[in-house]
Structure formats: C-alpha cells, structure tokens
Amino acid sequence: MAHIFAFWESRAFYDSFMARSHDRLAAAQSGTFKDSQAKLFDYRFDVKTGFQPRFSDADLVRVAHCRVHEERAEHFTLMQEKVWNPAMAGSPGMIRGLFGEAPGNEFLVLSMWLSAAEHGKYRTERVERLALRAQTEADVASLTGDIVQLEPTWTV
C-alpha cells in the first residue's frame, strides 16, 4: 500500500491541474496501481505549529480519516483544537501537522513525527485518556488511518 499526500497552494491551482493535466497523467500511469482512492480536504488549522508540506525532517506520518456524526461535527472540531492538538504539540517527537475537512462531515488529521519510537511514546495510555476527555467515541462514526513510514526517495 502507498499513501500519496499532495498539497495545493490554492483551490484555483488544484482546479487548473485537474482540468489541464490530470487525465493525461492518469492515462500514462494506467495499470501501475489498483484500488486507488482520492479525497480532497480543505485545510482548517495547524496541529502544533505552522504546517509546511515538507517531509525531509520526518520519518513517520500518522494519518487519521474520521467520519463524524453530523450533529457532533462542531464538537469534534472543537475537541481537536482544544484537547488533541495541545496533547500532540506537547509530544517532543511530534513535528507538525494539519487538520482538514471534506464535505459530508469527514475530517483528516495528519501528524508528522521524528520516528516511530517518538510516536509510540505518545500513543498508549495517553490516547485512551484523551479520547475520554474529548468524547471521541460519541463524535466519530468511523475512523480509519495508518502509520506511514516515509520513503525519502519518494518525496518530491
């Protein structure tokens, strides 16, 4: 499995790429992959500090894709900002991240870490305690995610 993260300077640049170049590039890659999924998320806010789409200083990315109950979307966003972000920002191995939103009450939390060991220090008991405090179980209808070990030669 491969994860590809693309960051666009603006929606206008994204729309221009989709209109002018996407189909040609997709046709050239035909047969090189299967079961591709793509989702566009709008940036809402940073996790920790000013997000930069730079991966050279990170070894690991944690990505969480959350589908949230419609009536709980505002609460989920507030808890991300007031509970989860400060906790992640306080973890020494966490470099930076972002919180994004897509139509249909879908959210993406992407966090970049120095290493798997640093991310592991954050996870265990702390996540359970934070989830209780943020009432995550009441907010989230489904959660999928992955821990992505970065491959430096794939970074452009």
PDB file of C-alpha atoms in Angstrom:
ATOM      1  CA  MET A   1       0.000   0.000   0.000  1.00  0.00           C
ATOM      2  CA  ALA A   2       1.200   3.501  -0.798  1.00  0.00           C
ATOM      3  CA  HIS A   3      -0.084   6.815   0.516  1.00  0.00           C
ATOM      4  CA  ILE A   4       0.369   9.911  -1.596  1.00  0.00           C
ATOM      5  CA  PHE A   5      -0.166  13.311   0.002  1.00  0.00           C
ATOM      6  CA  ALA A   6      -0.435  16.335  -2.275  1.00  0.00           C
ATOM      7  CA  PHE A   7      -0.710  19.909  -1.048  1.00  0.00           C
ATOM      8  CA  TRP A   8      -2.014  22.709  -3.226  1.00  0.00           C
ATOM      9  CA  GLU A   9      -1.236  26.391  -2.838  1.00  0.00           C
ATOM     10  CA  SER A  10      -4.844  27.238  -3.671  1.00  0.00           C
ATOM     11  CA  ARG A  11      -8.059  25.706  -4.922  1.00  0.00           C
ATOM     12  CA  ALA A  12      -7.536  27.548  -8.217  1.00  0.00           C
ATOM     13  CA  PHE A  13      -4.216  25.735  -8.816  1.00  0.00           C
ATOM     14  CA  TYR A  14      -5.831  22.394  -7.957  1.00  0.00           C
ATOM     15  CA  ASP A  15      -8.762  23.039 -10.303  1.00  0.00           C
ATOM     16  CA  SER A  16      -6.368  24.084 -13.080  1.00  0.00           C
ATOM     17  CA  PHE A  17      -4.338  20.878 -12.677  1.00  0.00           C
ATOM     18  CA  MET A  18      -7.474  18.740 -12.730  1.00  0.00           C
ATOM     19  CA  ALA A  19      -8.768  20.488 -15.856  1.00  0.00           C
ATOM     20  CA  ARG A  20      -5.487  20.531 -17.811  1.00  0.00           C
ATOM     21  CA  SER A  21      -3.155  17.740 -16.687  1.00  0.00           C
ATOM     22  CA  HIS A  22      -4.778  15.077 -14.533  1.00  0.00           C
ATOM     23  CA  ASP A  23      -6.322  12.862 -17.224  1.00  0.00           C
ATOM     24  CA  ARG A  24      -3.119  12.783 -19.294  1.00  0.00           C
ATOM     25  CA  LEU A  25      -1.021  11.800 -16.257  1.00  0.00           C
ATOM     26  CA  ALA A  26      -3.575   9.233 -15.088  1.00  0.00           C
ATOM     27  CA  ALA A  27      -3.620   7.613 -18.529  1.00  0.00           C
ATOM     28  CA  ALA A  28       0.188   7.351 -18.505  1.00  0.00           C
ATOM     29  CA  GLN A  29       0.018   5.523 -15.146  1.00  0.00           C
ATOM     30  CA  SER A  30      -2.720   3.103 -16.181  1.00  0.00           C
ATOM     31  CA  GLY A  31      -2.043  -0.412 -14.916  1.00  0.00           C
ATOM     32  CA  THR A  32       0.604   0.620 -12.390  1.00  0.00           C
ATOM     33  CA  PHE A  33      -1.776   0.501  -9.403  1.00  0.00           C
ATOM     34  CA  LYS A  34      -5.212  -0.769  -8.395  1.00  0.00           C
ATOM     35  CA  ASP A  35      -7.902   0.343  -5.982  1.00  0.00           C
ATOM     36  CA  SER A  36      -6.895   3.974  -5.976  1.00  0.00           C
ATOM     37  CA  GLN A  37      -8.830   6.321  -3.696  1.00  0.00           C
ATOM     38  CA  ALA A  38      -8.542  10.087  -3.633  1.00  0.00           C
ATOM     39  CA  LYS A  39     -10.115  12.612  -1.301  1.00  0.00           C
ATOM     40  CA  LEU A  40      -9.793  16.386  -1.219  1.00  0.00           C
ATOM     41  CA  PHE A  41      -9.692  18.020   2.221  1.00  0.00           C
ATOM     42  CA  ASP A  42      -9.739  21.741   2.884  1.00  0.00           C
ATOM     43  CA  TYR A  43      -7.203  22.987   5.399  1.00  0.00           C
ATOM     44  CA  ARG A  44      -8.842  24.080   8.665  1.00  0.00           C
ATOM     45  CA  PHE A  45      -5.947  24.606  11.076  1.00  0.00           C
ATOM     46  CA  ASP A  46      -2.449  23.551  12.095  1.00  0.00           C
ATOM     47  CA  VAL A  47      -1.600  20.846  14.554  1.00  0.00           C
ATOM     48  CA  LYS A  48       1.213  22.222  16.735  1.00  0.00           C
ATOM     49  CA  THR A  49       2.795  24.897  14.570  1.00  0.00           C
ATOM     50  CA  GLY A  50       2.704  26.395  11.094  1.00  0.00           C
ATOM     51  CA  PHE A  51       2.220  23.478   8.733  1.00  0.00           C
ATOM     52  CA  GLN A  52       4.647  23.090   5.872  1.00  0.00           C
ATOM     53  CA  PRO A  53       4.283  20.327   3.279  1.00  0.00           C
ATOM     54  CA  ARG A  54       7.899  19.279   3.833  1.00  0.00           C
ATOM     55  CA  PHE A  55       8.709  15.696   4.715  1.00  0.00           C
ATOM     56  CA  SER A  56      12.512  15.724   4.796  1.00  0.00           C
ATOM     57  CA  ASP A  57      12.666  16.176   8.580  1.00  0.00           C
ATOM     58  CA  ALA A  58      10.121  13.457   9.426  1.00  0.00           C
ATOM     59  CA  ASP A  59      10.388   9.669   9.395  1.00  0.00           C
ATOM     60  CA  LEU A  60       6.751   8.884  10.069  1.00  0.00           C
ATOM     61  CA  VAL A  61       3.314  10.277   9.276  1.00  0.00           C
ATOM     62  CA  ARG A  62       0.179   9.343  11.186  1.00  0.00           C
ATOM     63  CA  VAL A  63      -2.964   9.888   9.155  1.00  0.00           C
ATOM     64  CA  ALA A  64      -6.455   9.542  10.616  1.00  0.00           C
ATOM     65  CA  HIS A  65      -9.567   9.772   8.441  1.00  0.00           C
ATOM     66  CA  CYS A  66     -12.636  10.397  10.581  1.00  0.00           C
ATOM     67  CA  ARG A  67     -16.279  10.290   9.573  1.00  0.00           C
ATOM     68  CA  VAL A  68     -18.149  12.212  12.228  1.00  0.00           C
ATOM     69  CA  HIS A  69     -21.826  12.186  13.180  1.00  0.00           C
ATOM     70  CA  GLU A  70     -23.391  15.283  11.628  1.00  0.00           C
ATOM     71  CA  GLU A  71     -24.719  16.645  14.916  1.00  0.00           C
ATOM     72  CA  ARG A  72     -21.264  16.192  16.517  1.00  0.00           C
ATOM     73  CA  ALA A  73     -19.067  17.776  13.824  1.00  0.00           C
ATOM     74  CA  GLU A  74     -18.737  21.116  15.602  1.00  0.00           C
ATOM     75  CA  HIS A  75     -17.864  19.389  18.895  1.00  0.00           C
ATOM     76  CA  PHE A  76     -15.353  17.121  17.154  1.00  0.00           C
ATOM     77  CA  THR A  77     -13.598  20.119  15.599  1.00  0.00           C
ATOM     78  CA  LEU A  78     -13.527  21.990  18.910  1.00  0.00           C
ATOM     79  CA  MET A  79     -12.078  18.954  20.738  1.00  0.00           C
ATOM     80  CA  GLN A  80      -9.420  18.549  18.063  1.00  0.00           C
ATOM     81  CA  GLU A  81      -8.390  22.140  18.651  1.00  0.00           C
ATOM     82  CA  LYS A  82      -8.694  22.236  22.465  1.00  0.00           C
ATOM     83  CA  VAL A  83      -7.785  18.669  23.546  1.00  0.00           C
ATOM     84  CA  TRP A  84      -5.935  16.710  20.849  1.00  0.00           C
ATOM     85  CA  ASN A  85      -3.787  19.485  19.374  1.00  0.00           C
ATOM     86  CA  PRO A  86      -2.267  20.600  22.693  1.00  0.00           C
ATOM     87  CA  ALA A  87      -1.550  16.967  23.596  1.00  0.00           C
ATOM     88  CA  MET A  88       0.186  16.256  20.295  1.00  0.00           C
ATOM     89  CA  ALA A  89       2.010  19.600  20.405  1.00  0.00           C
ATOM     90  CA  GLY A  90       3.350  18.655  23.834  1.00  0.00           C
ATOM     91  CA  SER A  91       4.878  15.437  22.500  1.00  0.00           C
ATOM     92  CA  PRO A  92       8.577  16.070  21.847  1.00  0.00           C
ATOM     93  CA  GLY A  93       8.725  13.840  18.762  1.00  0.00           C
ATOM     94  CA  MET A  94       5.788  15.464  17.001  1.00  0.00           C
ATOM     95  CA  ILE A  95       6.996  17.939  14.372  1.00  0.00           C
ATOM     96  CA  ARG A  96       3.833  19.426  12.846  1.00  0.00           C
ATOM     97  CA  GLY A  97       0.515  18.504  11.330  1.00  0.00           C
ATOM     98  CA  LEU A  98      -2.775  19.680   9.955  1.00  0.00           C
ATOM     99  CA  PHE A  99      -6.494  19.259  10.419  1.00  0.00           C
ATOM    100  CA  GLY A 100      -8.598  19.195   7.260  1.00  0.00           C
ATOM    101  CA  GLU A 101     -12.275  18.881   6.428  1.00  0.00           C
ATOM    102  CA  ALA A 102     -14.171  17.445   3.460  1.00  0.00           C
ATOM    103  CA  PRO A 103     -17.880  17.644   2.681  1.00  0.00           C
ATOM    104  CA  GLY A 104     -20.056  15.122   4.480  1.00  0.00           C
ATOM    105  CA  ASN A 105     -18.527  15.547   7.937  1.00  0.00           C
ATOM    106  CA  GLU A 106     -15.225  13.923   7.014  1.00  0.00           C
ATOM    107  CA  PHE A 107     -12.019  15.051   8.649  1.00  0.00           C
ATOM    108  CA  LEU A 108      -8.347  14.286   8.227  1.00  0.00           C
ATOM    109  CA  VAL A 109      -5.729  14.608  10.934  1.00  0.00           C
ATOM    110  CA  LEU A 110      -2.200  14.326   9.593  1.00  0.00           C
ATOM    111  CA  SER A 111       0.701  14.449  12.029  1.00  0.00           C
ATOM    112  CA  MET A 112       4.400  14.224  11.243  1.00  0.00           C
ATOM    113  CA  TRP A 113       6.817  12.577  13.693  1.00  0.00           C
ATOM    114  CA  LEU A 114      10.568  12.281  14.071  1.00  0.00           C
ATOM    115  CA  SER A 115      10.330   8.497  14.402  1.00  0.00           C
ATOM    116  CA  ALA A 116       8.078   5.552  15.171  1.00  0.00           C
ATOM    117  CA  ALA A 117       9.624   5.390  18.655  1.00  0.00           C
ATOM    118  CA  GLU A 118       8.629   9.012  19.374  1.00  0.00           C
ATOM    119  CA  HIS A 119       5.108   8.413  18.086  1.00  0.00           C
ATOM    120  CA  GLY A 120       4.905   5.294  20.240  1.00  0.00           C
ATOM    121  CA  LYS A 121       5.579   7.324  23.382  1.00  0.00           C
ATOM    122  CA  TYR A 122       2.503   9.434  22.644  1.00  0.00           C
ATOM    123  CA  ARG A 123       0.085   6.609  21.929  1.00  0.00           C
ATOM    124  CA  THR A 124      -0.609   4.086  24.642  1.00  0.00           C
ATOM    125  CA  GLU A 125      -2.416   5.267  27.800  1.00  0.00           C
ATOM    126  CA  ARG A 126      -2.437   8.876  26.773  1.00  0.00           C
ATOM    127  CA  VAL A 127      -4.681   8.331  23.753  1.00  0.00           C
ATOM    128  CA  GLU A 128      -7.305   6.486  25.801  1.00  0.00           C
ATOM    129  CA  ARG A 129      -7.391   9.270  28.384  1.00  0.00           C
ATOM    130  CA  LEU A 130      -7.618  11.973  25.723  1.00  0.00           C
ATOM    131  CA  ALA A 131     -10.372  10.116  23.861  1.00  0.00           C
ATOM    132  CA  LEU A 132     -12.472  10.008  27.023  1.00  0.00           C
ATOM    133  CA  ARG A 133     -11.913  13.687  27.704  1.00  0.00           C
ATOM    134  CA  ALA A 134     -12.750  14.673  24.103  1.00  0.00           C
ATOM    135  CA  GLN A 135     -15.770  12.308  23.936  1.00  0.00           C
ATOM    136  CA  THR A 136     -14.352  10.946  20.692  1.00  0.00           C
ATOM    137  CA  GLU A 137     -16.497   7.820  20.737  1.00  0.00           C
ATOM    138  CA  ALA A 138     -19.677   9.940  20.686  1.00  0.00           C
ATOM    139  CA  ASP A 139     -18.356  12.104  17.832  1.00  0.00           C
ATOM    140  CA  VAL A 140     -16.834   9.580  15.441  1.00  0.00           C
ATOM    141  CA  ALA A 141     -18.962   7.286  13.272  1.00  0.00           C
ATOM    142  CA  SER A 142     -15.891   5.634  11.728  1.00  0.00           C
ATOM    143  CA  LEU A 143     -12.155   6.011  11.924  1.00  0.00           C
ATOM    144  CA  THR A 144      -9.564   4.656   9.542  1.00  0.00           C
ATOM    145  CA  GLY A 145      -5.941   5.517   9.457  1.00  0.00           C
ATOM    146  CA  ASP A 146      -2.436   4.412   9.044  1.00  0.00           C
ATOM    147  CA  ILE A 147       1.047   4.954  10.276  1.00  0.00           C
ATOM    148  CA  VAL A 148       3.181   5.673   7.244  1.00  0.00           C
ATOM    149  CA  GLN A 149       6.923   5.089   7.324  1.00  0.00           C
ATOM    150  CA  LEU A 150       8.229   7.695   4.894  1.00  0.00           C
ATOM    151  CA  GLU A 151      10.384   6.692   1.966  1.00  0.00           C
ATOM    152  CA  PRO A 152      12.771   9.619   1.320  1.00  0.00           C
ATOM    153  CA  THR A 153      13.293   8.686  -2.352  1.00  0.00           C
ATOM    154  CA  TRP A 154       9.556   9.180  -2.982  1.00  0.00           C
ATOM    155  CA  THR A 155       9.498  12.719  -1.622  1.00  0.00           C
ATOM    156  CA  VAL A 156       9.300  15.415  -4.288  1.00  0.00           C
TER     157      VAL A 156
END
